[in-house]
PDB file of C-alpha atoms in Angstrom:
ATOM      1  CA  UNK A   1     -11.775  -7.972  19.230  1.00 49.00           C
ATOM      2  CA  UNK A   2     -15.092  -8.927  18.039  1.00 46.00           C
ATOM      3  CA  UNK A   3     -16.741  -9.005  14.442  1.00 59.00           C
ATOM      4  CA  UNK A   4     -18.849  -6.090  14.883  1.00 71.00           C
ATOM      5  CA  UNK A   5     -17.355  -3.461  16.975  1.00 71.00           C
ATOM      6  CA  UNK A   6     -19.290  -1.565  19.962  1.00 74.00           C
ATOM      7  CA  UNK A   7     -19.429   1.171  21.902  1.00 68.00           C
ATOM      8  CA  UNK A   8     -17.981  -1.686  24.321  1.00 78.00           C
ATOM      9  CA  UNK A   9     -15.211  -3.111  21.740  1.00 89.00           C
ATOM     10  CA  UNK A  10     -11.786  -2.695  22.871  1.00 94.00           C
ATOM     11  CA  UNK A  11      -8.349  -3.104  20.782  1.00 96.00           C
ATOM     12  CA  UNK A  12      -4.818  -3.454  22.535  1.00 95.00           C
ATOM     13  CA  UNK A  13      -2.250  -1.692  20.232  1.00 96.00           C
ATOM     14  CA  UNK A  14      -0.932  -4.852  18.165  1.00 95.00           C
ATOM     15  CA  UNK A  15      -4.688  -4.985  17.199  1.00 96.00           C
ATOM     16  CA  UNK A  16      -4.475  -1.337  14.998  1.00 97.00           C
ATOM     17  CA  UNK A  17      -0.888  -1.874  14.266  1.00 97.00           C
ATOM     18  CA  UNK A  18      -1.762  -4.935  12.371  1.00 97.00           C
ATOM     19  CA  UNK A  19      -5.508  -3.516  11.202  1.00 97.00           C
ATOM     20  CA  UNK A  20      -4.267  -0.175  10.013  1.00 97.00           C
ATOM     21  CA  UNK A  21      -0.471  -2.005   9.053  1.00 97.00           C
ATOM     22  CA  UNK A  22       1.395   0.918  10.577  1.00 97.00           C
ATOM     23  CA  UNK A  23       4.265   0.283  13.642  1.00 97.00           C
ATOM     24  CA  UNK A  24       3.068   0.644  17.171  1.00 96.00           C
ATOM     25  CA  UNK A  25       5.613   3.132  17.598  1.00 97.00           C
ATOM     26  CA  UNK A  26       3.131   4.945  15.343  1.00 97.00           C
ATOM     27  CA  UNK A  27       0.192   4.530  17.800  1.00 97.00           C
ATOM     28  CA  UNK A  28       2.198   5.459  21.032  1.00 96.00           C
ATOM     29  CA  UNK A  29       3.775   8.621  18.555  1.00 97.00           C
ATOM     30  CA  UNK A  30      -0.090   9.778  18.364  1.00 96.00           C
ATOM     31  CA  UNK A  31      -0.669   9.393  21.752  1.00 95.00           C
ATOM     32  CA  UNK A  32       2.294  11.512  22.833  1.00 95.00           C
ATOM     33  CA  UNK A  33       0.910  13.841  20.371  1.00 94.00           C
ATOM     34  CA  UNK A  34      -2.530  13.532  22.482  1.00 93.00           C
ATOM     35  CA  UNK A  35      -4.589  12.362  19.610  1.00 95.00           C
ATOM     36  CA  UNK A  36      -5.287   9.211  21.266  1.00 96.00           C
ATOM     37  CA  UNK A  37      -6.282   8.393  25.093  1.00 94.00           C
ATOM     38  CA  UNK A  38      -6.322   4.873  25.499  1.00 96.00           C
ATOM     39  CA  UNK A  39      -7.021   3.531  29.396  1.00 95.00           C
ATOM     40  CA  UNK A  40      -4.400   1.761  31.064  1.00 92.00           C
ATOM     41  CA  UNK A  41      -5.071  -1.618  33.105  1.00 91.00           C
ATOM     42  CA  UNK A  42      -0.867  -1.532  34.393  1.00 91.00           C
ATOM     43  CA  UNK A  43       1.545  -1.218  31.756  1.00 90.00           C
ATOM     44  CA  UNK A  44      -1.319  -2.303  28.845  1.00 92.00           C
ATOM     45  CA  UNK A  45      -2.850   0.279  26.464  1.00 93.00           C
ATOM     46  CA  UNK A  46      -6.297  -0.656  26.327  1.00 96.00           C
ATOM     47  CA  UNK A  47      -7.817   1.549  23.212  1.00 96.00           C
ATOM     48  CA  UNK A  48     -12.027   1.889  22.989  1.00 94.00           C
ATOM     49  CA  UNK A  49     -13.702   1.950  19.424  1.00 94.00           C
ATOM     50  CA  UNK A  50     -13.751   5.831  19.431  1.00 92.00           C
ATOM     51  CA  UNK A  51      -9.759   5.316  19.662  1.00 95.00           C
ATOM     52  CA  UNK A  52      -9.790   3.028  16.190  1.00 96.00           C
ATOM     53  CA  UNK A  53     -11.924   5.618  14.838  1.00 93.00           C
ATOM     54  CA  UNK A  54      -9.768   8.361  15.955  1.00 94.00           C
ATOM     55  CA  UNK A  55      -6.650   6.465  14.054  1.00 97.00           C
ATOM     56  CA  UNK A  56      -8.223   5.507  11.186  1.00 95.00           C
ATOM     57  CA  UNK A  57      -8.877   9.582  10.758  1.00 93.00           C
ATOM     58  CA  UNK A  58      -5.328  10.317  11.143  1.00 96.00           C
ATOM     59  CA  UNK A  59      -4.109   8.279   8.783  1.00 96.00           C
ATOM     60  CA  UNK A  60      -6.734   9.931   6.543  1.00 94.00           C
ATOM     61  CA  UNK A  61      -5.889  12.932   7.031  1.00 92.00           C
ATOM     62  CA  UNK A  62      -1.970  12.374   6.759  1.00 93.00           C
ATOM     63  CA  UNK A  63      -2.510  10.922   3.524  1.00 92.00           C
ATOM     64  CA  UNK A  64      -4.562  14.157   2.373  1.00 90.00           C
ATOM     65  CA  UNK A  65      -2.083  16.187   3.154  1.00 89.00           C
ATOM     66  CA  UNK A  66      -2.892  17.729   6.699  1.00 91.00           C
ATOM     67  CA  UNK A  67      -0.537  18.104   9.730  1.00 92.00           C
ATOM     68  CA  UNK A  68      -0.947  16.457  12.815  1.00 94.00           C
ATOM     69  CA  UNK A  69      -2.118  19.897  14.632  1.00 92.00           C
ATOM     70  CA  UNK A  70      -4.621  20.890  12.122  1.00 91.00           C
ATOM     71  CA  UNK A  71      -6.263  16.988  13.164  1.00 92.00           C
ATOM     72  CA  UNK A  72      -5.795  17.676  16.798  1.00 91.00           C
ATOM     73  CA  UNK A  73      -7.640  21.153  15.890  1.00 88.00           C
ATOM     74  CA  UNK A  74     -10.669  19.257  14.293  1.00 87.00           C
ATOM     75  CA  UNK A  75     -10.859  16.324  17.125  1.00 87.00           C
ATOM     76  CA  UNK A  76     -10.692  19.476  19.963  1.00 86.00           C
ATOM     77  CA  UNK A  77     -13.411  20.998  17.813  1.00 83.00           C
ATOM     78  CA  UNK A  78     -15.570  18.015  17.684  1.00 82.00           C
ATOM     79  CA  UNK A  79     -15.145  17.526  21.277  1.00 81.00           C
ATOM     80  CA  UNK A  80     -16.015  20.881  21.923  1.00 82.00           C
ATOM     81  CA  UNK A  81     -19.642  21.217  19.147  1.00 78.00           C
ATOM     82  CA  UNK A  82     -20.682  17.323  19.285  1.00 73.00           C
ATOM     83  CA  UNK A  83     -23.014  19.039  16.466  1.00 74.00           C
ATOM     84  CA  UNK A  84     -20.139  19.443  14.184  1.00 78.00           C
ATOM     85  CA  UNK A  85     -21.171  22.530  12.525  1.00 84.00           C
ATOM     86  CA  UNK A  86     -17.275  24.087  13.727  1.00 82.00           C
ATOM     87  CA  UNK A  87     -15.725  20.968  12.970  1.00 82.00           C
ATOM     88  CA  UNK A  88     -17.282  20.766   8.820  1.00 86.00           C
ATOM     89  CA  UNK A  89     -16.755  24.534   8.586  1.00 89.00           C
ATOM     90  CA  UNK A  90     -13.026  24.319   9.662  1.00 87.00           C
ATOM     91  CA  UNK A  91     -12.790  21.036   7.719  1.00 87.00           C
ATOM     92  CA  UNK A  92     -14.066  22.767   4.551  1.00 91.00           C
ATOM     93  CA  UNK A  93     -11.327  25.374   4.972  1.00 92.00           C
ATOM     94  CA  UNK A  94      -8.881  23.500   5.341  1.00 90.00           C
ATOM     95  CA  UNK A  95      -9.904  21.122   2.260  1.00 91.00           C
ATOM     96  CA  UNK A  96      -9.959  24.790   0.001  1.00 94.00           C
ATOM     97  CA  UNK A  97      -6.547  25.533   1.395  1.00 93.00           C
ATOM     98  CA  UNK A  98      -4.873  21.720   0.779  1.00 92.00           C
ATOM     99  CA  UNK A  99      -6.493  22.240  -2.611  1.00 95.00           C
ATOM    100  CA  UNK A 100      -4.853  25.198  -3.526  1.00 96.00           C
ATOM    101  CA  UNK A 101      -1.183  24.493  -2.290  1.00 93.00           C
ATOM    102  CA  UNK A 102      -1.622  21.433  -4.251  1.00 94.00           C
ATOM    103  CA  UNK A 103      -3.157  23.448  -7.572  1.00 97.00           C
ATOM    104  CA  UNK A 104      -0.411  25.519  -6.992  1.00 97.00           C
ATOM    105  CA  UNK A 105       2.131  22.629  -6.813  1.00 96.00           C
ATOM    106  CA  UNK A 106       0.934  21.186  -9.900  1.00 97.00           C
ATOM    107  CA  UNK A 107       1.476  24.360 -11.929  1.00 98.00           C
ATOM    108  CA  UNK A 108       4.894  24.597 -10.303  1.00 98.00           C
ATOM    109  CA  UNK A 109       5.969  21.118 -11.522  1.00 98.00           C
ATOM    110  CA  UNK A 110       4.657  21.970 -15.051  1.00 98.00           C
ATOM    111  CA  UNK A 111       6.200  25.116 -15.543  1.00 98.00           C
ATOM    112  CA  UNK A 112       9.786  22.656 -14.191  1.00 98.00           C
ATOM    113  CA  UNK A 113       8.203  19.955 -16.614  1.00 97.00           C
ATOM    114  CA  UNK A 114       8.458  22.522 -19.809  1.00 98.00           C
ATOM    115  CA  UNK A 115      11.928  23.855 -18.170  1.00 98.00           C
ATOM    116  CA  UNK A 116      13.507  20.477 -18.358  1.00 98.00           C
ATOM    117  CA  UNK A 117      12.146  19.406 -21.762  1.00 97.00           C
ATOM    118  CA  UNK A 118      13.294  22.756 -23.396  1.00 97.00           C
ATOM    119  CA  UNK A 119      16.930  21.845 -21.049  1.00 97.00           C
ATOM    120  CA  UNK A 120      16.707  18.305 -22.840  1.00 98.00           C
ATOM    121  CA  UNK A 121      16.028  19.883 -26.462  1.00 97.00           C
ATOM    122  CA  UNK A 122      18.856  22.123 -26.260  1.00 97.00           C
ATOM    123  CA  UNK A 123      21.066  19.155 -25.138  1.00 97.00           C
ATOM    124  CA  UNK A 124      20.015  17.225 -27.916  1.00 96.00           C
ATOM    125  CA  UNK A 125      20.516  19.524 -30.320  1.00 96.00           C
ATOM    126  CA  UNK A 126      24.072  20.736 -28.996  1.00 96.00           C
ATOM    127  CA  UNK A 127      25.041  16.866 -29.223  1.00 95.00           C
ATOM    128  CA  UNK A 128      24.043  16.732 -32.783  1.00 94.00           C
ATOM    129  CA  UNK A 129      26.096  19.312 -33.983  1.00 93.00           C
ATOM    130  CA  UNK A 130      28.929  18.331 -32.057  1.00 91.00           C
ATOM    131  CA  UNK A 131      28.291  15.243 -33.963  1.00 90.00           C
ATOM    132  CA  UNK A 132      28.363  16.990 -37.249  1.00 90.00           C
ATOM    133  CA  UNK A 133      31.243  19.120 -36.372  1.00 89.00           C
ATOM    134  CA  UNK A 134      33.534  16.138 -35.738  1.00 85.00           C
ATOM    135  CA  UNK A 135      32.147  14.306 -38.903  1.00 76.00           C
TER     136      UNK A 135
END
């Protein structure tokens, strides 16, 4: 692995695992899942810069929120428009739509939030008058 990666640059798969600090099970997981097409030279995954690219995106994308198909569906639609108009349209829906399941989650968990403090008053309060009732 050199300093400055190249078109030429190639990573076996206990290079990511430790770069990106995620298990090689990981790796071979997304390449079942045809997200990743490393060559082979006999049993060794040999994985190309667009590879380490392709990885890093994942792990983006997990971490906002979107399922492994819906990143195969942008990588087949970059593959397909190397202009990327498809690709940025489809990502931009699919940003609106992880933004409004997660709006949606956050009312959710404030309208539990104000359920649980009103629960919590009403506990309070039925603990103080058992209080005074015994005193």
């Amino acid at each position: 692995m050199s300093a400055t990666p190249t078109s030429q640059t190639t990573y076996s798969i206990s290079d990511l695992s430790k770069e990106f600090d995620i298990t090689t099970r990981s790796i071979r997981f997304y390449e079942d899942q045809g997200l990743l097409k490393p060559k082979r030279r006999g049993q060794t995954r040999i994985y190309s810069l667009k590879d380490r690219v392709r990885l890093k995106l994942i792990l983006r994308g997990k971490r906002l929120g979107f399922s492994l198909a819906e990143t195969r569906r942008l990588f087949e639609l970059y593959d397909a428009d190397k202009s990327s108009t498809t690709q940025l349209n489809t990502m931009l829906a699919l940003v609106e739509e992880k933004k409004t399941a997660l709006q949606q989650q956050m009312d959710d968990i404030k309208v539990v939030l104000m359920e649980l403090t009103s629960a919590e008053q009403q506990c309070r309060i039925a603990l103080e008058e058992s209080k005074a009732a015994k005193a």
